[in-house]
Short mmCIF file of C-alpha atoms in Angstrom, two decimals:
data_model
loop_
_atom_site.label_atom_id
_atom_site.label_comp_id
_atom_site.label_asym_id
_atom_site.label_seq_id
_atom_site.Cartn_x
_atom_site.Cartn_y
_atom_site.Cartn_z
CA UNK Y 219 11.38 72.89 -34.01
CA UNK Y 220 14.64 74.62 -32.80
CA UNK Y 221 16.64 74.14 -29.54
CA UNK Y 222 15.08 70.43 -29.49
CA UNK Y 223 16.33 67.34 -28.32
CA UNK Y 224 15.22 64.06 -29.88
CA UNK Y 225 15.56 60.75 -27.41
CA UNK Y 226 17.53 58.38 -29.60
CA UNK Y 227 18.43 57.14 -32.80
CA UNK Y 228 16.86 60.19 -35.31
CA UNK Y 229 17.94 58.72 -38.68
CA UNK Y 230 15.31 55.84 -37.86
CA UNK Y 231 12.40 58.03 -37.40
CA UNK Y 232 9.77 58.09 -40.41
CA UNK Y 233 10.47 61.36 -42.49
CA UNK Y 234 13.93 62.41 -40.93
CA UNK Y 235 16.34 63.85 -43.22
CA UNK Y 236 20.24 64.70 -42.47
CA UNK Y 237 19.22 68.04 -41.77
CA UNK Y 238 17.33 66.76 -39.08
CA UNK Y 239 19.89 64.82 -37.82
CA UNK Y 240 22.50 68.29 -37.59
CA UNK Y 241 19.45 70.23 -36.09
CA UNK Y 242 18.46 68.19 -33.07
CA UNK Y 243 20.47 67.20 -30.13
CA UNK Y 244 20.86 63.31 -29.30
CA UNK Y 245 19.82 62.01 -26.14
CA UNK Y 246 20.42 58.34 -25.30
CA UNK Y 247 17.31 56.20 -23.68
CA UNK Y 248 18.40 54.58 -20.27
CA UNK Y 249 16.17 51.28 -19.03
CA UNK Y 250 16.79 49.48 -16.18
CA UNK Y 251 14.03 47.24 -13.30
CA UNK Y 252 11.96 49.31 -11.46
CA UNK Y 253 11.22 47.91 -7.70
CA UNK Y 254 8.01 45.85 -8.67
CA UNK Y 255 10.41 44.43 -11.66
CA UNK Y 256 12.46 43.82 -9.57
CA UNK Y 257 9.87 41.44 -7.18
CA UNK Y 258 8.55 40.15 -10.41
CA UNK Y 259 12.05 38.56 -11.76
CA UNK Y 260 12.32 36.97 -8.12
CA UNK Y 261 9.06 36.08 -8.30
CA UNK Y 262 9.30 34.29 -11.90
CA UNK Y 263 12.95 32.82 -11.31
CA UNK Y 264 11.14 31.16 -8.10
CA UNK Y 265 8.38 29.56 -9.88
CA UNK Y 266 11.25 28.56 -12.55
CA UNK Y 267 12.83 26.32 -10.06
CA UNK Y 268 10.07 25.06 -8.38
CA UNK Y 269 9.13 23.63 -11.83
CA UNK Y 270 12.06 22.20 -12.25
CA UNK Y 271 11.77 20.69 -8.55
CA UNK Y 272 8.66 18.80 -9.32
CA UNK Y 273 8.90 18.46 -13.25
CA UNK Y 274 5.47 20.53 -13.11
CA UNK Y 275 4.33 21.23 -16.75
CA UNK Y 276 1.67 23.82 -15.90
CA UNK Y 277 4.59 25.56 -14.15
CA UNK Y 278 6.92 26.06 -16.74
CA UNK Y 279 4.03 27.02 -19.26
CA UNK Y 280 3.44 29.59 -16.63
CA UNK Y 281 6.82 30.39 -16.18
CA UNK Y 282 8.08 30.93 -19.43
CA UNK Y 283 4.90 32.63 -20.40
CA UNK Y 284 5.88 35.31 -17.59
CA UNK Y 285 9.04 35.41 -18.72
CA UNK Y 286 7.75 36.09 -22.46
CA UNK Y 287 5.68 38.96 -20.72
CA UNK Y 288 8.82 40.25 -19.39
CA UNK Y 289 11.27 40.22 -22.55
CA UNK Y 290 7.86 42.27 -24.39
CA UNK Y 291 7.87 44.83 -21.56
CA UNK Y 292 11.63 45.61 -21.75
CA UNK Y 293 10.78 46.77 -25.76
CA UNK Y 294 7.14 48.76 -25.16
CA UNK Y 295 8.66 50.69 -22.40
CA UNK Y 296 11.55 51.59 -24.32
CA UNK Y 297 9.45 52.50 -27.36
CA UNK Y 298 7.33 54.80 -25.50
CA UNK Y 299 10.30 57.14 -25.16
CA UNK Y 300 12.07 56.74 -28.37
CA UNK Y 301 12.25 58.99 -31.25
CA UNK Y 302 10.36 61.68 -29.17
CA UNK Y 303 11.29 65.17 -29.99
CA UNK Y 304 11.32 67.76 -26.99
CA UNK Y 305 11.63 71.35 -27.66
CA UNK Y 306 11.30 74.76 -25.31
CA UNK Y 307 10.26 77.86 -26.91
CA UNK Y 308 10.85 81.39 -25.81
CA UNK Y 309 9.84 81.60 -21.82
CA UNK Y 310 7.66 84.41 -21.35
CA UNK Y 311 9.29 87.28 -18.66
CA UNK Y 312 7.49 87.53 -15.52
CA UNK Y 313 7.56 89.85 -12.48
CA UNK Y 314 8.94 89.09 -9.32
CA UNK Y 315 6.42 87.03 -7.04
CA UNK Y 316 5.02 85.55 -9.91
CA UNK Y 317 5.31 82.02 -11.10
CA UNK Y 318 7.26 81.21 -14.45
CA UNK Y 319 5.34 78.75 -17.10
CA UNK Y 320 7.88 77.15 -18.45
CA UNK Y 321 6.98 76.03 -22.26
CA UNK Y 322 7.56 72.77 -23.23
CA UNK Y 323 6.85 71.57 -26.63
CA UNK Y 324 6.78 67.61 -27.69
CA UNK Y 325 6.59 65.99 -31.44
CA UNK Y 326 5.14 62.85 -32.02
CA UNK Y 327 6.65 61.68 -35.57
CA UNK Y 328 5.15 58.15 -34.99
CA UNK Y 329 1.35 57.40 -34.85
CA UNK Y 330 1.40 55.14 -32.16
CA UNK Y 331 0.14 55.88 -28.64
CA UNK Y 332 2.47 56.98 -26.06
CA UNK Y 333 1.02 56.39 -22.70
CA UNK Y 334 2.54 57.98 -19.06
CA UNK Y 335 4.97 60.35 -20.09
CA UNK Y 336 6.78 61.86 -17.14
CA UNK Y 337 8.73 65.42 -17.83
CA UNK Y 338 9.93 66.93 -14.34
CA UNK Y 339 13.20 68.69 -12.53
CA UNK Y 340 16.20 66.50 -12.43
CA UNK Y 341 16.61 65.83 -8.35
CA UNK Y 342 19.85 65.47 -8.33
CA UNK Y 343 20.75 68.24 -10.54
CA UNK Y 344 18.71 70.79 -8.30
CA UNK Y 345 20.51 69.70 -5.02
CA UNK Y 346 23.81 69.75 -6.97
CA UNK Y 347 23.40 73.86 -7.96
CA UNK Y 348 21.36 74.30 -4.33
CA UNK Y 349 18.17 74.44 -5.62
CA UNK Y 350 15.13 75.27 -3.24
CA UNK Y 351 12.91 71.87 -3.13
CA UNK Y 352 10.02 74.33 -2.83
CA UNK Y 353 10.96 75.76 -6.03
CA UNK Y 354 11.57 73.12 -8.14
CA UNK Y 355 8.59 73.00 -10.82
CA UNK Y 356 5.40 70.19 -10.56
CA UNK Y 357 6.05 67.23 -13.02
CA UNK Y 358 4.16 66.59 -15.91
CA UNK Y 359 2.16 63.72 -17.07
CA UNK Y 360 1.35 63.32 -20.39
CA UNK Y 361 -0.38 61.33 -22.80
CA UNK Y 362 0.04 61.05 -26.49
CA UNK Y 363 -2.81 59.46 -28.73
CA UNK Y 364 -1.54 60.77 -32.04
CA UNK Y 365 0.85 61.79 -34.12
CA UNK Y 366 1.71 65.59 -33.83
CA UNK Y 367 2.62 68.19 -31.72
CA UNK Y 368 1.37 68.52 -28.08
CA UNK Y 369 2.31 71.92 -25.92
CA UNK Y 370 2.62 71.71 -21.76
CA UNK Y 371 3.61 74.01 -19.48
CA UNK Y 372 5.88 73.56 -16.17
CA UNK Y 373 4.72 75.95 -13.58
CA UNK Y 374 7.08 76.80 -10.85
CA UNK Y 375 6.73 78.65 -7.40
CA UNK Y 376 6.79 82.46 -7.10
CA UNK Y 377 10.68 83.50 -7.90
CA UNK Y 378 12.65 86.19 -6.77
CA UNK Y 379 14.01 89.03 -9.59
CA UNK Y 380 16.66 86.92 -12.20
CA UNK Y 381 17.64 85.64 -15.32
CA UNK Y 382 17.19 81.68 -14.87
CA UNK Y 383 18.14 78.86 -16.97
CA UNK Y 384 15.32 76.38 -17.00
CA UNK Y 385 18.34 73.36 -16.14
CA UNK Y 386 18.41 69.86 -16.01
CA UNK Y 387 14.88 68.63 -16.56
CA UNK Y 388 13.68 63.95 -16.72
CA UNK Y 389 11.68 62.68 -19.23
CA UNK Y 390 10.80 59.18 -17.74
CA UNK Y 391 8.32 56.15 -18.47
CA UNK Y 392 7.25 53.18 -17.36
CA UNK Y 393 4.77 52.20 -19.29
CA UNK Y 394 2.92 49.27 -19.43
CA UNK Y 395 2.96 47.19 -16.22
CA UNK Y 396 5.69 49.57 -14.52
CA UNK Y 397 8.37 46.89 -14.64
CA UNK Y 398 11.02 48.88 -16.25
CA UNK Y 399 11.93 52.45 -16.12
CA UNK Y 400 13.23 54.19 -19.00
CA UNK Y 401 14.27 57.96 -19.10
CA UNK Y 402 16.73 60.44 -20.28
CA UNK Y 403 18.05 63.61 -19.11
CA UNK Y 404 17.64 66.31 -21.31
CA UNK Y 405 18.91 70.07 -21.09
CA UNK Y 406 17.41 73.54 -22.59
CA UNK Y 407 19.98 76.48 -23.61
CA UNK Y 408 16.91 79.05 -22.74
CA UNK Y 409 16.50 81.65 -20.40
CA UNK Y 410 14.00 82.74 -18.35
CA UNK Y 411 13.31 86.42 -17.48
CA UNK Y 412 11.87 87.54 -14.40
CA UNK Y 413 11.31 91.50 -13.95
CA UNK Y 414 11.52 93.36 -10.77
CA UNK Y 415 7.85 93.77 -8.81
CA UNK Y 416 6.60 96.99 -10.24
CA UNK Y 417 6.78 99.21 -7.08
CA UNK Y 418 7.02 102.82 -5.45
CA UNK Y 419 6.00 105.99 -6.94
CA UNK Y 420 4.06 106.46 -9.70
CA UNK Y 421 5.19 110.19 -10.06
CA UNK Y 422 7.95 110.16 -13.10
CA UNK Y 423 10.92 112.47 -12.60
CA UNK Y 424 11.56 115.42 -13.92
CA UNK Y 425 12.16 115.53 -17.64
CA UNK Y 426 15.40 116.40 -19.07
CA UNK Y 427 16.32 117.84 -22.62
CA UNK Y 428 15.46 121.78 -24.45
CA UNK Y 429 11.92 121.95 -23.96
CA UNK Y 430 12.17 125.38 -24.77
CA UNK Y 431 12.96 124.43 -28.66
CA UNK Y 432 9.33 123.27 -28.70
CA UNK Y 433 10.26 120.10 -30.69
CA UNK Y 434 7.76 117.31 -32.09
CA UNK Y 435 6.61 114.22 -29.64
CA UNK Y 436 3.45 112.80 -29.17
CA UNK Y 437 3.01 112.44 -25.65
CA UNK Y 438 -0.34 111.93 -24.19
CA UNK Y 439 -1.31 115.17 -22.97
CA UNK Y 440 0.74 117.21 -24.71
CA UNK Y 441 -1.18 120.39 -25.70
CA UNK Y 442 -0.35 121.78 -28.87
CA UNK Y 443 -1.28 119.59 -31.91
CA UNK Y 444 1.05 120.14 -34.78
CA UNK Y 445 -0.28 117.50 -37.44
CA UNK Y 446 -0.03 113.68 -38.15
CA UNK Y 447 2.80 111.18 -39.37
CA UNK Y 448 2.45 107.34 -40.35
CA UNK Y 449 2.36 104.75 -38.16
CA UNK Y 450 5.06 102.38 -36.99
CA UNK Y 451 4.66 99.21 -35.25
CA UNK Y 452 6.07 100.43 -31.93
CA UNK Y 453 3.88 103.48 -31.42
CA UNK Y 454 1.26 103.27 -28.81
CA UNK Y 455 -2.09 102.33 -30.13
CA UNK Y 456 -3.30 105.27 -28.02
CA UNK Y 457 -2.37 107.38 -30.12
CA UNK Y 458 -3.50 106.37 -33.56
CA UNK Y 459 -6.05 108.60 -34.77
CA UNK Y 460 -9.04 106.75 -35.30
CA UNK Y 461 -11.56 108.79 -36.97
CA UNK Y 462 -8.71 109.72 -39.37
CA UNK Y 463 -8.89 105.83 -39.85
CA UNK Y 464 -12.56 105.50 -40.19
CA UNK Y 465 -12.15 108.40 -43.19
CA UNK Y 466 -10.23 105.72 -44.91
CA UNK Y 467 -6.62 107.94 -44.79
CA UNK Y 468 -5.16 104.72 -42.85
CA UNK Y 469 -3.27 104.86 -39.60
CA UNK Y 470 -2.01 108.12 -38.59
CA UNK Y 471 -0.43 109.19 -35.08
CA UNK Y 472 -1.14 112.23 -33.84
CA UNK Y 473 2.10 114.97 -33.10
CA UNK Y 474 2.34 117.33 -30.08
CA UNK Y 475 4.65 119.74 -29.51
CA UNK Y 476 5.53 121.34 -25.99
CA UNK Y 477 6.22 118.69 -23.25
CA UNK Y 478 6.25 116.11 -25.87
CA UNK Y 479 9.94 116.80 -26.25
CA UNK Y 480 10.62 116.03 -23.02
CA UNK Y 481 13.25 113.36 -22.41
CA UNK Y 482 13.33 111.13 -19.23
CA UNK Y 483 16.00 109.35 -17.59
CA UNK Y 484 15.95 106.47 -14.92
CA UNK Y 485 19.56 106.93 -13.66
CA UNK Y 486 21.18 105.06 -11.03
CA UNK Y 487 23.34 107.93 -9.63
CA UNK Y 488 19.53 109.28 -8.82
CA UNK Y 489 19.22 105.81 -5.85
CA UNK Y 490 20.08 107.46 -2.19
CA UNK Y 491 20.32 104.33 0.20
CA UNK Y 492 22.87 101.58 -1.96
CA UNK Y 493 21.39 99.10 0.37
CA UNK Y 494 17.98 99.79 -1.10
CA UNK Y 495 18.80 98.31 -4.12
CA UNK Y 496 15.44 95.98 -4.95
CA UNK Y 497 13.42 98.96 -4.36
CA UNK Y 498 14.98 101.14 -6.30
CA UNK Y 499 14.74 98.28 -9.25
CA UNK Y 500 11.35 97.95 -8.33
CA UNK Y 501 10.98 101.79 -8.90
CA UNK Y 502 12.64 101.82 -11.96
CA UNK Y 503 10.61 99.00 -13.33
CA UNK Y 504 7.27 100.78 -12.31
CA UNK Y 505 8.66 103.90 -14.18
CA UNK Y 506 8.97 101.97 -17.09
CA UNK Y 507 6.05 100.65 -17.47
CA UNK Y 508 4.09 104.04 -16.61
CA UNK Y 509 6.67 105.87 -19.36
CA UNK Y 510 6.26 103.17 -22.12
CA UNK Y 511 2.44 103.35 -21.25
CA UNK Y 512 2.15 106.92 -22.40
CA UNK Y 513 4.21 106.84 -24.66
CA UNK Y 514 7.25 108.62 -23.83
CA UNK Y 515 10.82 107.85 -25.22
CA UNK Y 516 13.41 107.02 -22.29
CA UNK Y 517 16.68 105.85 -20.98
CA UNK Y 518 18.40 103.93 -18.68
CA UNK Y 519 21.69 104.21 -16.94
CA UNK Y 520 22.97 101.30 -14.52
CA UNK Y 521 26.18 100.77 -13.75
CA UNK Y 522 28.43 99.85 -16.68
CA UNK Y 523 25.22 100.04 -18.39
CA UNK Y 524 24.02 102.59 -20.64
CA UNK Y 525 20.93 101.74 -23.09
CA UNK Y 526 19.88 104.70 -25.36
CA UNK Y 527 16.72 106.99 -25.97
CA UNK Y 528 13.67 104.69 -27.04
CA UNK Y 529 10.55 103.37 -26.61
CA UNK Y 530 8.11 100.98 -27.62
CA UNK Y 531 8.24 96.97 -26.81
CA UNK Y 532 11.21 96.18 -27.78
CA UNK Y 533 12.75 98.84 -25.84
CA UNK Y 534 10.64 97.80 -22.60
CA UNK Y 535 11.83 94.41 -22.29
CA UNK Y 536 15.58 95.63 -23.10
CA UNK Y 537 15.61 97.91 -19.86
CA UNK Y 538 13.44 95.74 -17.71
CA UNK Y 539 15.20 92.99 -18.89
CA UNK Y 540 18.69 95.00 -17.75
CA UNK Y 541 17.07 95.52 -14.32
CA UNK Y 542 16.25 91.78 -14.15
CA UNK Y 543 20.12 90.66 -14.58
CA UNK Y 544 21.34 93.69 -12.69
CA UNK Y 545 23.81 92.81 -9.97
CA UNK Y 546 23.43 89.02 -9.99
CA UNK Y 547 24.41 86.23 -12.72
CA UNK Y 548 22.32 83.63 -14.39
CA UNK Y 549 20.94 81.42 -11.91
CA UNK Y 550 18.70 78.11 -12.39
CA UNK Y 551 15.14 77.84 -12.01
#
């Protein structure tokens, strides 16, 4: 699992090898009394003296059977977090309004039960970068009853356009009688992408380029058919020729010529208010979407950005993912 962190003491765990020990980051287990440990030491250190007040034998058996109890709980609480491996895969983008899921992935490398798991936002590291209490993602609660790998996802509040870093999350237990606390603070180097709303006119602008040199494309609703080629991964699946397929001559794309060879650009010179500038994201994101949809190859010019003639996927999520960090640095989520 990359980008992981493992809570304590790796070489320990069942199966780790040094390589494991380079590829994960160490994070230290914290344990300290909660409140009701708290009123349960007074409690017990109050019984303690009464029995030796009154020489009471039933008292001390008590006593010291509490205080057994105790010692037991300070080990089982801190075993429920240790040698727990927490990774975050690849956050998938969003669009503005929407809420990010946040992908969290755990390893159990022990097959013992781990009971109460709590994963959520780090308070204190959300008011420390000014983070929205509104927007700070639900906590998790988890359970694990085997060894393995167990998947969760933090859902957050509808966000506004942005690259985020996920931050400062708090994986905490207090498992079994919720007399000690344990936790650890953990951090994810991942981003989290979230596109502008897809808004304004669906009309494309004008295409640029030689249409007169009636060059190849394969734009949907192009007229002229000039023939097939092979397929490539990021063609549309629109335009794979299907009966050609059936006939057992594998997967062909169909060529126009014409208006195929038109070439569009989403420039920012083209934007006419500069204090319009989320709509005119939202507009180019829309245009992107509808371009990439049929098929088209495109461009993108912001400022002090210029990313090339393409299409397909890959191409998508480079210019939406330009119009997500346009104007504004990384923020946290």
């Amino acid at each position: 699992m990359n980008n992981a962190v493992v809570l304590e003491r790796l070489p320990l765990l069942p199966g780790a090898t040094e390589q494991d020990t380079g590829k994960y980051q160490r994070r230290r287990v914290y344990i300290f009394l909660t409140r009701q440990g708290g009123m349960f030491c007074f409690m017990l250190m109050t019984m303690l003296v009464g029995a030796v007040n009154y020489n009471n034998s039933m008292a001390y058996i008590l006593s010291f059977l509490l205080s057994s109890l105790f010692m037991i709980c300070i080990l089982h609480t801190y075993c429920n977090l240790r040698g727990l491996i927490i990774g975050m895969p690849e956050c998938k983008p969003v669009h503005a309004g929407d809420r990010l899921q946040i992908p969290v992935l755990f390893e159990n490398r022990i097959a013992t039960y781990r009971i109460g798991i709590r994963l959520e936002y780090a308070p204190e590291r959300a008011q420390q970068l000014a983070l929205p209490p509104a927007s700070c993602p639900d906590p998790l609660l988890l359970d694990f009853t085997k060894e393995g790998l167990q998947s969760a996802y933090i859902t957050t509040t509808p966000m506004p356009r942005g690259v985020f870093h996920p931050g400062r999350f708090r994986i905490s237990s207090t498992f079994p009688l919720g007399l000690f606390i344990a936790w650890s603070y953990i951090h994810f180097d991942r981003d989290c992408v979230v596109y502008p709303e897809p808004a304004g006119s669906m009309q494309l602008p004008e295409q640029s380029g030689d249409q007169s040199q009636e060059q190849p494309g394969t734009q949907a609703g192009s007229e002229d058919f000039t023939g097939h080629r092979a397929y490539h991964s990021l063609d549309p699946v629109r335009m794979v020729d299907w009966k050609k397929y059936a006939a057992g001559q594998g997967l062909l794309v169909k060529r126009f010529s014409g208006s195929g060879a038109g070439k569009l650009w989403f420039q920012w010179q083209s934007i006419t208010d500069p204090h319009q500038t989320e709509q005119q994201l939202s507009q180019f994101c829309l245009w992107i979407m509808e371009a990439d949809r049929r098929g088209l190859f495109y461009g993108l010019e912001l400022p002090g950005l210029r990313i090339e003639m393409d299409r397909g996927s890959i191409h998508r999520h480079r210019c939406l993912h330009a119009l997500a960090a346009h104007g504004s640095p990384a923020s946290p989520a």
